[in-house]
Coordinates of C-alpha atoms in Angstrom, one line a residue:
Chain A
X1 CA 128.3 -83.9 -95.8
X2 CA 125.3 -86.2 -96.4
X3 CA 123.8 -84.9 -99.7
X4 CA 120.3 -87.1 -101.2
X5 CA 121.7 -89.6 -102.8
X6 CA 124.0 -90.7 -100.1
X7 CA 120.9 -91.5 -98.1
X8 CA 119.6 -93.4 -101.0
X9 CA 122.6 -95.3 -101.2
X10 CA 122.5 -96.2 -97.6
X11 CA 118.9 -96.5 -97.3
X12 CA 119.2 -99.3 -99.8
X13 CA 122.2 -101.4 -98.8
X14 CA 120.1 -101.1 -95.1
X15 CA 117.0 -102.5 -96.8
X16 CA 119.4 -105.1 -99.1
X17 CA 121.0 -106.1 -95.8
X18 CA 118.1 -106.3 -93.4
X19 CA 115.7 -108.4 -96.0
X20 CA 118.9 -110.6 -96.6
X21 CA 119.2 -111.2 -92.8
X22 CA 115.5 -112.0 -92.7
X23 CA 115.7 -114.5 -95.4
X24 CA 118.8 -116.1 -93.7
X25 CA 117.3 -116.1 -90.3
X26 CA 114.1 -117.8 -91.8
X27 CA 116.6 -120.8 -93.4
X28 CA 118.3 -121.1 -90.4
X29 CA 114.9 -121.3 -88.2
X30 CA 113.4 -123.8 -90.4
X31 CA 116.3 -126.2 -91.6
X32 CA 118.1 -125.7 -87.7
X33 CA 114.8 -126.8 -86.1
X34 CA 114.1 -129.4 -88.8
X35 CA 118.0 -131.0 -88.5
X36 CA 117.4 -130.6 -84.8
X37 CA 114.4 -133.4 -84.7
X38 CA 116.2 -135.5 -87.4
X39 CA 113.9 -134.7 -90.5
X40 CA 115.7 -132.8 -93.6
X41 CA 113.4 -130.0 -93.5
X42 CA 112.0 -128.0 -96.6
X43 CA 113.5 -130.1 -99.4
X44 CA 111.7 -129.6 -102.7
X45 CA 111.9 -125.8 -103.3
X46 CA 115.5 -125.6 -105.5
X47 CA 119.0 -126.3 -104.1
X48 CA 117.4 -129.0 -101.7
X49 CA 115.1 -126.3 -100.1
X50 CA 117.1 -123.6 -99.2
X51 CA 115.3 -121.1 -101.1
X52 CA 112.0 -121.8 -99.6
X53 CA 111.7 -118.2 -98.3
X54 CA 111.3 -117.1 -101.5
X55 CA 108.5 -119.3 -102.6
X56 CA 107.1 -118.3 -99.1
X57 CA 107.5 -114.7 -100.0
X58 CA 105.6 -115.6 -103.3
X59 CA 102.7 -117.8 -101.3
X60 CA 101.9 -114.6 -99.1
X61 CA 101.9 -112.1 -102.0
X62 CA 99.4 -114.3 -103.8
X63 CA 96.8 -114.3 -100.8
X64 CA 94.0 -112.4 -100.3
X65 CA 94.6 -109.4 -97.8
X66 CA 91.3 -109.7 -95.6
X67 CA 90.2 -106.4 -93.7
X68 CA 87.6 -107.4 -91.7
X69 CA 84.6 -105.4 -91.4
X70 CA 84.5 -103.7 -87.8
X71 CA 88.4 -103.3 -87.6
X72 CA 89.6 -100.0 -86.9
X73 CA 90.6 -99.7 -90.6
X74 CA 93.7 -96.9 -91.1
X75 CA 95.1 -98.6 -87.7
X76 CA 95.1 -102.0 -88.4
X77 CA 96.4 -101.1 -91.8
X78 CA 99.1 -99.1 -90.9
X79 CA 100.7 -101.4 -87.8
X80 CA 102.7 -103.5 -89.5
X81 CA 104.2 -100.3 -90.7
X82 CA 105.3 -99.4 -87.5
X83 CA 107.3 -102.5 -86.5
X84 CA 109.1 -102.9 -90.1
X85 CA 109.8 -99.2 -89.6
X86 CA 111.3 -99.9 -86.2
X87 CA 112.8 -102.7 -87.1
X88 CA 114.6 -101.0 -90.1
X89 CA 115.7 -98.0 -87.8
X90 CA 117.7 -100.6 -85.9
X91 CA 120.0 -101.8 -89.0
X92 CA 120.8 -98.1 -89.4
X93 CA 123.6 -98.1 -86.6
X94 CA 125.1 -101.4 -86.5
X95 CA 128.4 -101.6 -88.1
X96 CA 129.5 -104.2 -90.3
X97 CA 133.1 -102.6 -90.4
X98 CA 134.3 -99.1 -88.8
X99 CA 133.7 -97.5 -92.5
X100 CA 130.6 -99.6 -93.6
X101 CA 128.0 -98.2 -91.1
X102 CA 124.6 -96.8 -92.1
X103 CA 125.1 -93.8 -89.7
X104 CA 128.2 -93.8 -87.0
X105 CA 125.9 -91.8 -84.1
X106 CA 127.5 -90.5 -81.1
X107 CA 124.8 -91.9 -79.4
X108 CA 124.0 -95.1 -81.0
X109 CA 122.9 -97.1 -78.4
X110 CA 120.7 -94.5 -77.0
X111 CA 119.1 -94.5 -80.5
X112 CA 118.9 -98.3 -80.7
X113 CA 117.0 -98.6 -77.4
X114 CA 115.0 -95.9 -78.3
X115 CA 114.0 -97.2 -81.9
X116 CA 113.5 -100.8 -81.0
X117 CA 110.4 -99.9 -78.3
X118 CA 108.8 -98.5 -81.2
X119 CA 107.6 -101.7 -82.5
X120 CA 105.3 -102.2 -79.0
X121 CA 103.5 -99.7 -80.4
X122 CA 102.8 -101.2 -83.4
X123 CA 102.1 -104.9 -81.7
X124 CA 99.6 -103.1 -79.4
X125 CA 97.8 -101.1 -81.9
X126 CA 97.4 -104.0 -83.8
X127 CA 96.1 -106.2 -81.2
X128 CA 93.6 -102.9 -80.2
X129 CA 92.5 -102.2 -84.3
X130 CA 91.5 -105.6 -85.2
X131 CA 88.0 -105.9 -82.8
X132 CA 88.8 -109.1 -81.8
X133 CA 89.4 -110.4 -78.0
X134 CA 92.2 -112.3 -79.3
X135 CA 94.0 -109.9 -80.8
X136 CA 93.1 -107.6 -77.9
X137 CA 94.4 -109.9 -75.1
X138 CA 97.7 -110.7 -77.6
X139 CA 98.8 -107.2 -78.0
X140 CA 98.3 -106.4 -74.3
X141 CA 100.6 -109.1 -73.5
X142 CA 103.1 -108.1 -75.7
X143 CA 102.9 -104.5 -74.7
X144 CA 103.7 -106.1 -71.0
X145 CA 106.3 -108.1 -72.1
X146 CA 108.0 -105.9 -73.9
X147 CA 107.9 -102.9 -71.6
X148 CA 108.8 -105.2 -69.0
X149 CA 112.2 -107.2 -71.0
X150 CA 112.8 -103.1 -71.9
X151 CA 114.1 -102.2 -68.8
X152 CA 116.6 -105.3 -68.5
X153 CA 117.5 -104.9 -72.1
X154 CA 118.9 -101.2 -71.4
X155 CA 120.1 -102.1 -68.1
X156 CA 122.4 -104.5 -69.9
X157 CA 123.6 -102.2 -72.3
X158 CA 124.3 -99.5 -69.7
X159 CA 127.1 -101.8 -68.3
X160 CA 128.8 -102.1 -71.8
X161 CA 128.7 -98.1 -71.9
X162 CA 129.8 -97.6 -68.6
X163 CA 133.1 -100.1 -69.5
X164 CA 133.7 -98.6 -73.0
X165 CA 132.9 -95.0 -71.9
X166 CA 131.5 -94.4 -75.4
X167 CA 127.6 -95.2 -77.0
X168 CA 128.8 -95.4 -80.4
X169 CA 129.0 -99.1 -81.5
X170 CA 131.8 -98.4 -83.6
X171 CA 133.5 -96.8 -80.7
X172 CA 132.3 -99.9 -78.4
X173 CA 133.9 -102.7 -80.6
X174 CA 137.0 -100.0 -80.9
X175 CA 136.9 -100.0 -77.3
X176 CA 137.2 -104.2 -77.6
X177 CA 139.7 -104.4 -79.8
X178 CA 141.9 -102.2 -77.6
X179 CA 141.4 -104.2 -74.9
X180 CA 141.8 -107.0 -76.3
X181 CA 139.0 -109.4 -75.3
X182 CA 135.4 -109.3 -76.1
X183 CA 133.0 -108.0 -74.0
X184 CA 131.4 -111.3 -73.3
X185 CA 134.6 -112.5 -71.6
X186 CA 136.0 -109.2 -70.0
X187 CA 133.6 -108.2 -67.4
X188 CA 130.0 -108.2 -69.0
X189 CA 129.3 -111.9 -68.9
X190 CA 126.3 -111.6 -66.7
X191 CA 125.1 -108.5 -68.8
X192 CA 125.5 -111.1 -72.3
X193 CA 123.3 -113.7 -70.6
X194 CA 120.7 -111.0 -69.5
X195 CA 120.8 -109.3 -73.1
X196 CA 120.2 -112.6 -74.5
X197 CA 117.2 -113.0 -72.6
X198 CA 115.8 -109.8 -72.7
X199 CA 116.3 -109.9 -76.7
X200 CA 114.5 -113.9 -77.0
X201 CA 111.5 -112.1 -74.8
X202 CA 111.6 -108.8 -77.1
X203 CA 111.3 -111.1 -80.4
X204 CA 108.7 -112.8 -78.7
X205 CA 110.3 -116.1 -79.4
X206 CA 109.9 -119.3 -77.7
X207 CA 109.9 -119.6 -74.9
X208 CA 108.4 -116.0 -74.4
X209 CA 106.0 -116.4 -77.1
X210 CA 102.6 -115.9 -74.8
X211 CA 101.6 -113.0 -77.1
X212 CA 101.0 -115.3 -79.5
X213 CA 100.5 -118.4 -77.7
X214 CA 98.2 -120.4 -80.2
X215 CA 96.7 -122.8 -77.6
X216 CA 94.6 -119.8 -76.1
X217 CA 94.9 -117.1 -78.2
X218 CA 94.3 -118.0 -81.7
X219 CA 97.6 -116.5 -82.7
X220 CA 97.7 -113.2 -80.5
X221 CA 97.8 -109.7 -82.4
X222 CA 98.5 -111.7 -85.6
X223 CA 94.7 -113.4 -85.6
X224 CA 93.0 -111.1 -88.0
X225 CA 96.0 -110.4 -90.5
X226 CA 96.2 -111.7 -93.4
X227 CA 98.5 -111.9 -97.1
X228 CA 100.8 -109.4 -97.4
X229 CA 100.1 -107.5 -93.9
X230 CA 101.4 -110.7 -92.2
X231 CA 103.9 -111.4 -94.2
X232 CA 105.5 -108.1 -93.1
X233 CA 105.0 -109.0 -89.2
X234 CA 106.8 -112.5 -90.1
X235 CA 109.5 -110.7 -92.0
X236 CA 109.8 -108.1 -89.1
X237 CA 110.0 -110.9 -86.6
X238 CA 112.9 -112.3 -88.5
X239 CA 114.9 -109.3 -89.0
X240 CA 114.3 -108.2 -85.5
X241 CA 115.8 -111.6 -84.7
X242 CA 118.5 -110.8 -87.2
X243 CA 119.3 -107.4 -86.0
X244 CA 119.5 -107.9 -82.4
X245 CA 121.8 -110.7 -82.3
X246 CA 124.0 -108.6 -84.8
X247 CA 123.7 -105.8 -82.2
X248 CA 124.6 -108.4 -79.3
X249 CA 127.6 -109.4 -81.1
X250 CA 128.7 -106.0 -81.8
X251 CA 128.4 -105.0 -78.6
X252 CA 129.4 -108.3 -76.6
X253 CA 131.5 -110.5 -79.2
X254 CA 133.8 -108.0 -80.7
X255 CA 131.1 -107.5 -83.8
X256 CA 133.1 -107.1 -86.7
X257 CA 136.8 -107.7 -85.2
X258 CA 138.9 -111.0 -85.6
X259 CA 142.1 -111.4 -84.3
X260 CA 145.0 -111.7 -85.8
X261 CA 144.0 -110.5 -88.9
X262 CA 145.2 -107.5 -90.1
X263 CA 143.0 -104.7 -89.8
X264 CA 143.7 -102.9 -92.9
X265 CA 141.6 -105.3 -94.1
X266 CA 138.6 -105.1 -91.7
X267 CA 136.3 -104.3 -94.8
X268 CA 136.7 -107.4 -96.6
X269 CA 136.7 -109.9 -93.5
X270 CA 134.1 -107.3 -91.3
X271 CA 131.2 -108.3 -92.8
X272 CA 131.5 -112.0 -92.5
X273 CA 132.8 -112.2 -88.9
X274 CA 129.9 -110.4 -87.9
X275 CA 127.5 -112.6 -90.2
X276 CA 129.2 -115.2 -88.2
X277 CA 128.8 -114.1 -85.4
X278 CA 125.2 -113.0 -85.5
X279 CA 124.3 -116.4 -87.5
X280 CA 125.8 -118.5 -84.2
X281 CA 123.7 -116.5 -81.9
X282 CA 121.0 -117.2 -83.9
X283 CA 121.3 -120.5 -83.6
X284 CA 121.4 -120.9 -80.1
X285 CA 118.3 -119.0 -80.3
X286 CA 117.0 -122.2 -82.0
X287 CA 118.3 -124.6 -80.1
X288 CA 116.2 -122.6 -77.4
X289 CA 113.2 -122.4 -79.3
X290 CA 113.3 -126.3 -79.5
X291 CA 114.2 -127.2 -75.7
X292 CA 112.1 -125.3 -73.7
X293 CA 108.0 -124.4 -73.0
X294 CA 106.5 -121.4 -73.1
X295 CA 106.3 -119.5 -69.9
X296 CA 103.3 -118.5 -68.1
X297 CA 102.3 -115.2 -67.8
X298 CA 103.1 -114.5 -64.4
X299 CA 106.4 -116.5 -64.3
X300 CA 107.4 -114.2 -67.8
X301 CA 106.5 -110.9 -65.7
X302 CA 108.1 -112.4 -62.5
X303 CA 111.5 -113.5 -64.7
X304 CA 111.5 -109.7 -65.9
X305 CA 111.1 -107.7 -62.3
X306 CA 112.2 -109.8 -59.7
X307 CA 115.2 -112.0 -61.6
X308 CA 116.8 -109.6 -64.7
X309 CA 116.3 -106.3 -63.5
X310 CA 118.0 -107.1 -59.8
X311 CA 120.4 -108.7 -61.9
X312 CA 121.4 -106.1 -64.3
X313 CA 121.4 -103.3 -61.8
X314 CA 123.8 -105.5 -59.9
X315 CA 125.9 -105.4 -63.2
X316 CA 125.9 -102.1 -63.4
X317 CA 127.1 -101.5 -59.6
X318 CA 129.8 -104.5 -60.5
X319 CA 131.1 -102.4 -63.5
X320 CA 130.9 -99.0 -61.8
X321 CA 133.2 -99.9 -59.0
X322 CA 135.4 -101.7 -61.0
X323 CA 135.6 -99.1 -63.3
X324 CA 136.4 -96.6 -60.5
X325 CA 139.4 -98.9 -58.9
X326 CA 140.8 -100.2 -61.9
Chain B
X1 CA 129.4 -138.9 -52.2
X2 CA 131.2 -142.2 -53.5
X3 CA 129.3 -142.7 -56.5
X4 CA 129.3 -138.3 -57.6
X5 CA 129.1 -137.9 -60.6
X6 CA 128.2 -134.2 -61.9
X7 CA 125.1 -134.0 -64.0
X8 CA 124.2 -130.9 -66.7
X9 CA 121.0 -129.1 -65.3
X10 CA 118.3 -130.2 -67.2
X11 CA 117.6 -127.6 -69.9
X12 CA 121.4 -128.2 -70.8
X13 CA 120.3 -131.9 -71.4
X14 CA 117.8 -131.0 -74.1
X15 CA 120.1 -128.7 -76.1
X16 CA 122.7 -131.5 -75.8
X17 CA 120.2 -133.9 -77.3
X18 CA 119.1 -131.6 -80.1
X19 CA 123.0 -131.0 -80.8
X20 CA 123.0 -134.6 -81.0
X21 CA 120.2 -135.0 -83.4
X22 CA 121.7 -132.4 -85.4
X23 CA 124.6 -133.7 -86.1
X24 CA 123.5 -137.2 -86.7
X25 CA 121.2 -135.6 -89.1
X26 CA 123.8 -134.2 -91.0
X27 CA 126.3 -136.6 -90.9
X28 CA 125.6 -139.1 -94.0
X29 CA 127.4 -142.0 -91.6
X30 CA 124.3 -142.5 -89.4
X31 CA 121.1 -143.8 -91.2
X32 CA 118.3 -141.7 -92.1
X33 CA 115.3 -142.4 -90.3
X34 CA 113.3 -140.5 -92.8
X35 CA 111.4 -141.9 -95.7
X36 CA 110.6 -139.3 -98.4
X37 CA 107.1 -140.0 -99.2
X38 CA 105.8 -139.7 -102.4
X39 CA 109.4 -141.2 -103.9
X40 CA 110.0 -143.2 -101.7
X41 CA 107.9 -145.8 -100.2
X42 CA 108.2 -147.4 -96.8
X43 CA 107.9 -151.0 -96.2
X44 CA 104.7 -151.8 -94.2
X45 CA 104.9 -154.5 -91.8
X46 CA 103.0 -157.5 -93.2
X47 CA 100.6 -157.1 -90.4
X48 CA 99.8 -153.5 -90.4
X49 CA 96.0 -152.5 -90.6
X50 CA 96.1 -150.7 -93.8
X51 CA 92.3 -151.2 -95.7
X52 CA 89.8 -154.0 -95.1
X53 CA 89.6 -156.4 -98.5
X54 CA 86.5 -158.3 -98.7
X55 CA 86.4 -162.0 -100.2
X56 CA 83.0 -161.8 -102.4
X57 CA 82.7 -165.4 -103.0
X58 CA 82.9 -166.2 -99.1
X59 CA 80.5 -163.4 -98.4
X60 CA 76.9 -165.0 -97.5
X61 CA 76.0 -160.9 -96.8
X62 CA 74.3 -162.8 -93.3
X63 CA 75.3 -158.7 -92.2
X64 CA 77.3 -159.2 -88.8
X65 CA 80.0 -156.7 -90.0
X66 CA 77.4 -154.5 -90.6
X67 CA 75.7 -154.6 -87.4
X68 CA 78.6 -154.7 -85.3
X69 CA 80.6 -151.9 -86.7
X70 CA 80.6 -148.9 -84.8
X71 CA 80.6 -146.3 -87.0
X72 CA 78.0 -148.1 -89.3
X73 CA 80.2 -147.4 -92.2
X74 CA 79.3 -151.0 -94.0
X75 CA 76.5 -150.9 -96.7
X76 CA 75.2 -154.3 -97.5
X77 CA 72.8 -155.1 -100.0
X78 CA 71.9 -158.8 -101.2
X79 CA 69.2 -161.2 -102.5
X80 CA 68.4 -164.7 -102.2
X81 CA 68.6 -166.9 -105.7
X82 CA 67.2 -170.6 -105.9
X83 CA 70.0 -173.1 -107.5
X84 CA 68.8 -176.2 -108.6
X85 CA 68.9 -178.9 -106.7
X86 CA 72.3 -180.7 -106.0
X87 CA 70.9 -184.4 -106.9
X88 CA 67.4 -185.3 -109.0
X89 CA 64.7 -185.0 -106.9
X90 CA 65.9 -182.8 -104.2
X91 CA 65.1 -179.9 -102.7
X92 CA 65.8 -177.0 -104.6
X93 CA 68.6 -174.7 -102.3
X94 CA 68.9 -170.9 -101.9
X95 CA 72.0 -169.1 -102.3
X96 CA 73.0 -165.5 -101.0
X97 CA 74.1 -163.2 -103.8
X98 CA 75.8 -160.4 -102.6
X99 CA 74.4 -157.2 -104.7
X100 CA 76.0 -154.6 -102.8
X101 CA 79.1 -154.1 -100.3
X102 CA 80.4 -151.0 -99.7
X103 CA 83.0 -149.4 -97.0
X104 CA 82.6 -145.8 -96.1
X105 CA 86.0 -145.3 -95.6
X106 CA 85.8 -141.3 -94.4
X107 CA 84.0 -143.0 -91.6
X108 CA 85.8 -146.2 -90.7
X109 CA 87.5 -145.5 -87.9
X110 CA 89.6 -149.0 -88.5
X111 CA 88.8 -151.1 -85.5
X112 CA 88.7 -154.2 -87.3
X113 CA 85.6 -155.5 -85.3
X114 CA 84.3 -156.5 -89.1
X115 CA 87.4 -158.6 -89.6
X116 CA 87.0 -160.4 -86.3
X117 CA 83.2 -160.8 -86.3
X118 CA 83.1 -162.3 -90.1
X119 CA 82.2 -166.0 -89.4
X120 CA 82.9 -166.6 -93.1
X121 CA 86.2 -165.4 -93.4
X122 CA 85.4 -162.8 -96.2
X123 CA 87.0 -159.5 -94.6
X124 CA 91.1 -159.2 -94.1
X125 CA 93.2 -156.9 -93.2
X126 CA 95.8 -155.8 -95.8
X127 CA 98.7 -153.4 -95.5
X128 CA 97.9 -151.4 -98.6
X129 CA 97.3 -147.6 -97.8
X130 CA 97.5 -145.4 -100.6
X131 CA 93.3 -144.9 -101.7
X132 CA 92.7 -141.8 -100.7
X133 CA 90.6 -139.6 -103.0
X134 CA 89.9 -135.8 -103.2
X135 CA 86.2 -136.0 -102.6
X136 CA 85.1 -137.6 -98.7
X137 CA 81.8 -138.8 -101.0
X138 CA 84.7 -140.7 -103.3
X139 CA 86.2 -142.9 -100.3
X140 CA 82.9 -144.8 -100.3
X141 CA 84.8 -147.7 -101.8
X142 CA 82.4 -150.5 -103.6
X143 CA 83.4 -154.7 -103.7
X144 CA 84.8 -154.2 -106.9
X145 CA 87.1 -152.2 -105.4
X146 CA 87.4 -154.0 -101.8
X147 CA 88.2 -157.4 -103.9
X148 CA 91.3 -156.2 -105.8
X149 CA 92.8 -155.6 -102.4
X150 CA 92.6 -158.8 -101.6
X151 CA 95.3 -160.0 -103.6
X152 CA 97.2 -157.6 -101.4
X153 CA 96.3 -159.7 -98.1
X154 CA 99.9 -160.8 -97.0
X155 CA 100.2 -164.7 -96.3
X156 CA 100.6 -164.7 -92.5
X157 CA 100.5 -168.1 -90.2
X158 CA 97.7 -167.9 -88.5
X159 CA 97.8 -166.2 -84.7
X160 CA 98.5 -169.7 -81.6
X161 CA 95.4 -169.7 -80.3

């Protein structure tokens, strides 16, 4: 069924698609937050700025990639690998119509949880290669906060299985259509706000950005990298913001459906309702970034086990009894 | 409970003034606040405290400025020169020449104690502001240099005392 150059095919409309949705993410970041504070934003880099990504993509390749002497050399070489692999793993399974999917698994979601804690690995092994205390203390606090917004991420999830009795996302926004309403509106409301939040801390975004808080630590697990090596944790961040909002549409918004149209056609208009889709969550992830402070350690650890987790195991109670009555 | 009216939390309030901003942004009927710099320039207010100009004839280099600036970023040099005397017979007069003047301008920290202290009126503020230079060692700028902006020095009625 899956012969060689399938895969090749697929592995390169993933990479296509998941550098596209970096370099849309990044123009929507920058010129969002620059419209936001009433200033036009990058504005001399072609087409009134909108390409800047690429001359940033250009500026990194240019720069010196600095090893520093006492670093844990293969380690702090190879980390970024891990979180661009991880990240990449995640665009695998989301589909951007019920044909046009990298790989329909039975058990996508399973596999999506499972793949997107790979990249703590790489944050902490990065923090613990480059011999510095800043890097040190940044990746430890992203290894907390992100095996701490874990557990409400899955939680989360577990309440959209338990309604669509199915982990395959195409078999979840199936399971939407049938029903008729999104997700977001039909039951899992609470479970959308908690994904949300889980996903903003998992990205390590404002305001959950203390791994990299550049007050105190210089700029967390990122201090000592340099040229290309950051470039590929900037890039990951973005697609990692890219991919989860497309995965929180999928499984929340409907992901590729729109009604009334007819669904013959669900290739042609798939695509861009869930570009849509992902791009608006996006950009309530910027109007986030630009409203709030960061949170302090303790009140980022205590939002995690005493507020989301309660929460999402209250969803999942919620959904299981409605799920058994109705 | 007359006067109720329901507020948004606050951390609604900042998204709805960003949403704001955006959309004034965007929308060309709202001014744009923004100048874009090296285009366009902005209009300085006739006041603004942009680079000391120095007056060299009115300069008696008698070195107040100099003392009193904070930063000690004034370099005054000068001699004395005789002049004849004004009417046969009289005593012949010295005059200040000013050799030297120089504003260190990495290190003015633009306080404008010079300005206020000079009893000869030789220093005034102007609103020019484009001299910057490359090199730190390069903003040392010389009289020469400190009496072309004077032409610059807006005429402004002088403050009610």
């Amino acid at each position: 069924m899956i012969d060689g150059s399938q895969v090749l095919v697929t592995a390169g409309i993933v990479l296509a698609f998941a550098l596209n949705g970096a370099v849309i993410f990044t123009i929507l970041d920058v010129k969002g937050a620059s419209w936001m504070q009433r200033r036009p934003g990058p504005l001399h880099v072609g087409l009134r700025g909108f390409i800047f990504p690429l001359a940033e993509i250009i500026k990194f390749f240019q720069k010196e990639d600095i090893t520093p002497t006492n670093v844990d050399s293969a380690v702090f070489k190879w980390a970024p690998a891990y979180v661009l692999a991880s990240v990449f793993g995640l665009f695998v399974v989301v589909p951007i119509s019920p044909t046009l999917v990298g790989s329909d698994l039975d058990l996508g979601v399973f596999y999506l949880l499972a793949i997107s804690s790979l990249s703590t690995l790489g944050v902490l092994t990065a923090g613990w290669s480059s011999a510095n205390k800043y890097s040190l203390m940044g990746g430890i606090r992203a290894a907390g906060q992100l095996i701490a917004y874990e557990l409400p991420l899955i939680l989360a999830v577990v309440g959209v299985v338990i309604q669509a009795e199915t982990m395959s996302l195409v078999g979840i926004v199936e399971k939407q259509i049938e029903f008729g309403l999104p997700f977001v509106l039909s039951g899992q409301g609470l479970a959308f706000l908690i994904f949300m939040i889980a996903a903003t801390a998992e990205m390590m975004r404002v305001p959950f950005d203390m791994p990299i808080g550049e007050s105190e630590l210089v700029s967390g697990f990122l201090t000592e990298y340099s040229g290309v090596r950051f470039l590929i944790f900037y890039i990951a961040e973005y697609m990692n913001m890219f991919i989860l909002c497309a995965v929180a549409s999928t499984l929340f918004l409907g992901g590729y459906h729109v009604p009334l149209l007819p669904a013959e056609w669900v290739n042609f208009y798939g695509p861009v309702a869930l570009l849509t889709k992902t791009v608006l969550l996006g950009f309530i992830l910027v109007l986030v970034r630009w409203s709030f402070p960061r949170f302090r350690e303790d009140q980022l650890q205590n939002l995690a086990w005493k507020i989301l987790i309660p929460l999402s195991l209250l969803n999942i109670l919620i959904t299981s009894i409605m799920k058994v009555v109705f | 409970m007359k006067n109720f009216r329901p507020k948004l939390p606050g951390f609604l309030t900042g998204m709805k003034i960003l949403l704001f901003n955006m959309f004034k942004t965007l929308s060309p009927l709202s001014p744009n606040p923004n100048v874009n710099y090296p285009f366009e320039k902005e209009i300085v207010a006739p006041r603004a405290r942009g680079v000391i100009a120095l007056d060299q004839e009115a300069c008696t280099s008698c070195m107040l400025c100099a003392r009193q600036c904070p930063d000690w970023c004034i370099y005054i040099e000068g001699h004395k020169e005789l002049q004849p005397p004004a009417k046969p017979g009289g005593r012949q007069r010295s005059r200040a020449v000013l050799d030297r003047f120089d504003i260190d301008y990495a290190l003015c920290m633009y306080c404008g104690i010079c300005v206020e202290v000079c009893p000869f009126d030789a220093l005034f503020w102007t609103p020019e502001y484009e001299y910057s230079e490359y090199n730190m060692g390069d903003m040392l700028h010389d009289k020469s240099r400190l009496d072309e902006w004077l032409d610059t020095v807006p005429e402004v009625e002088g403050l009610e005392s």
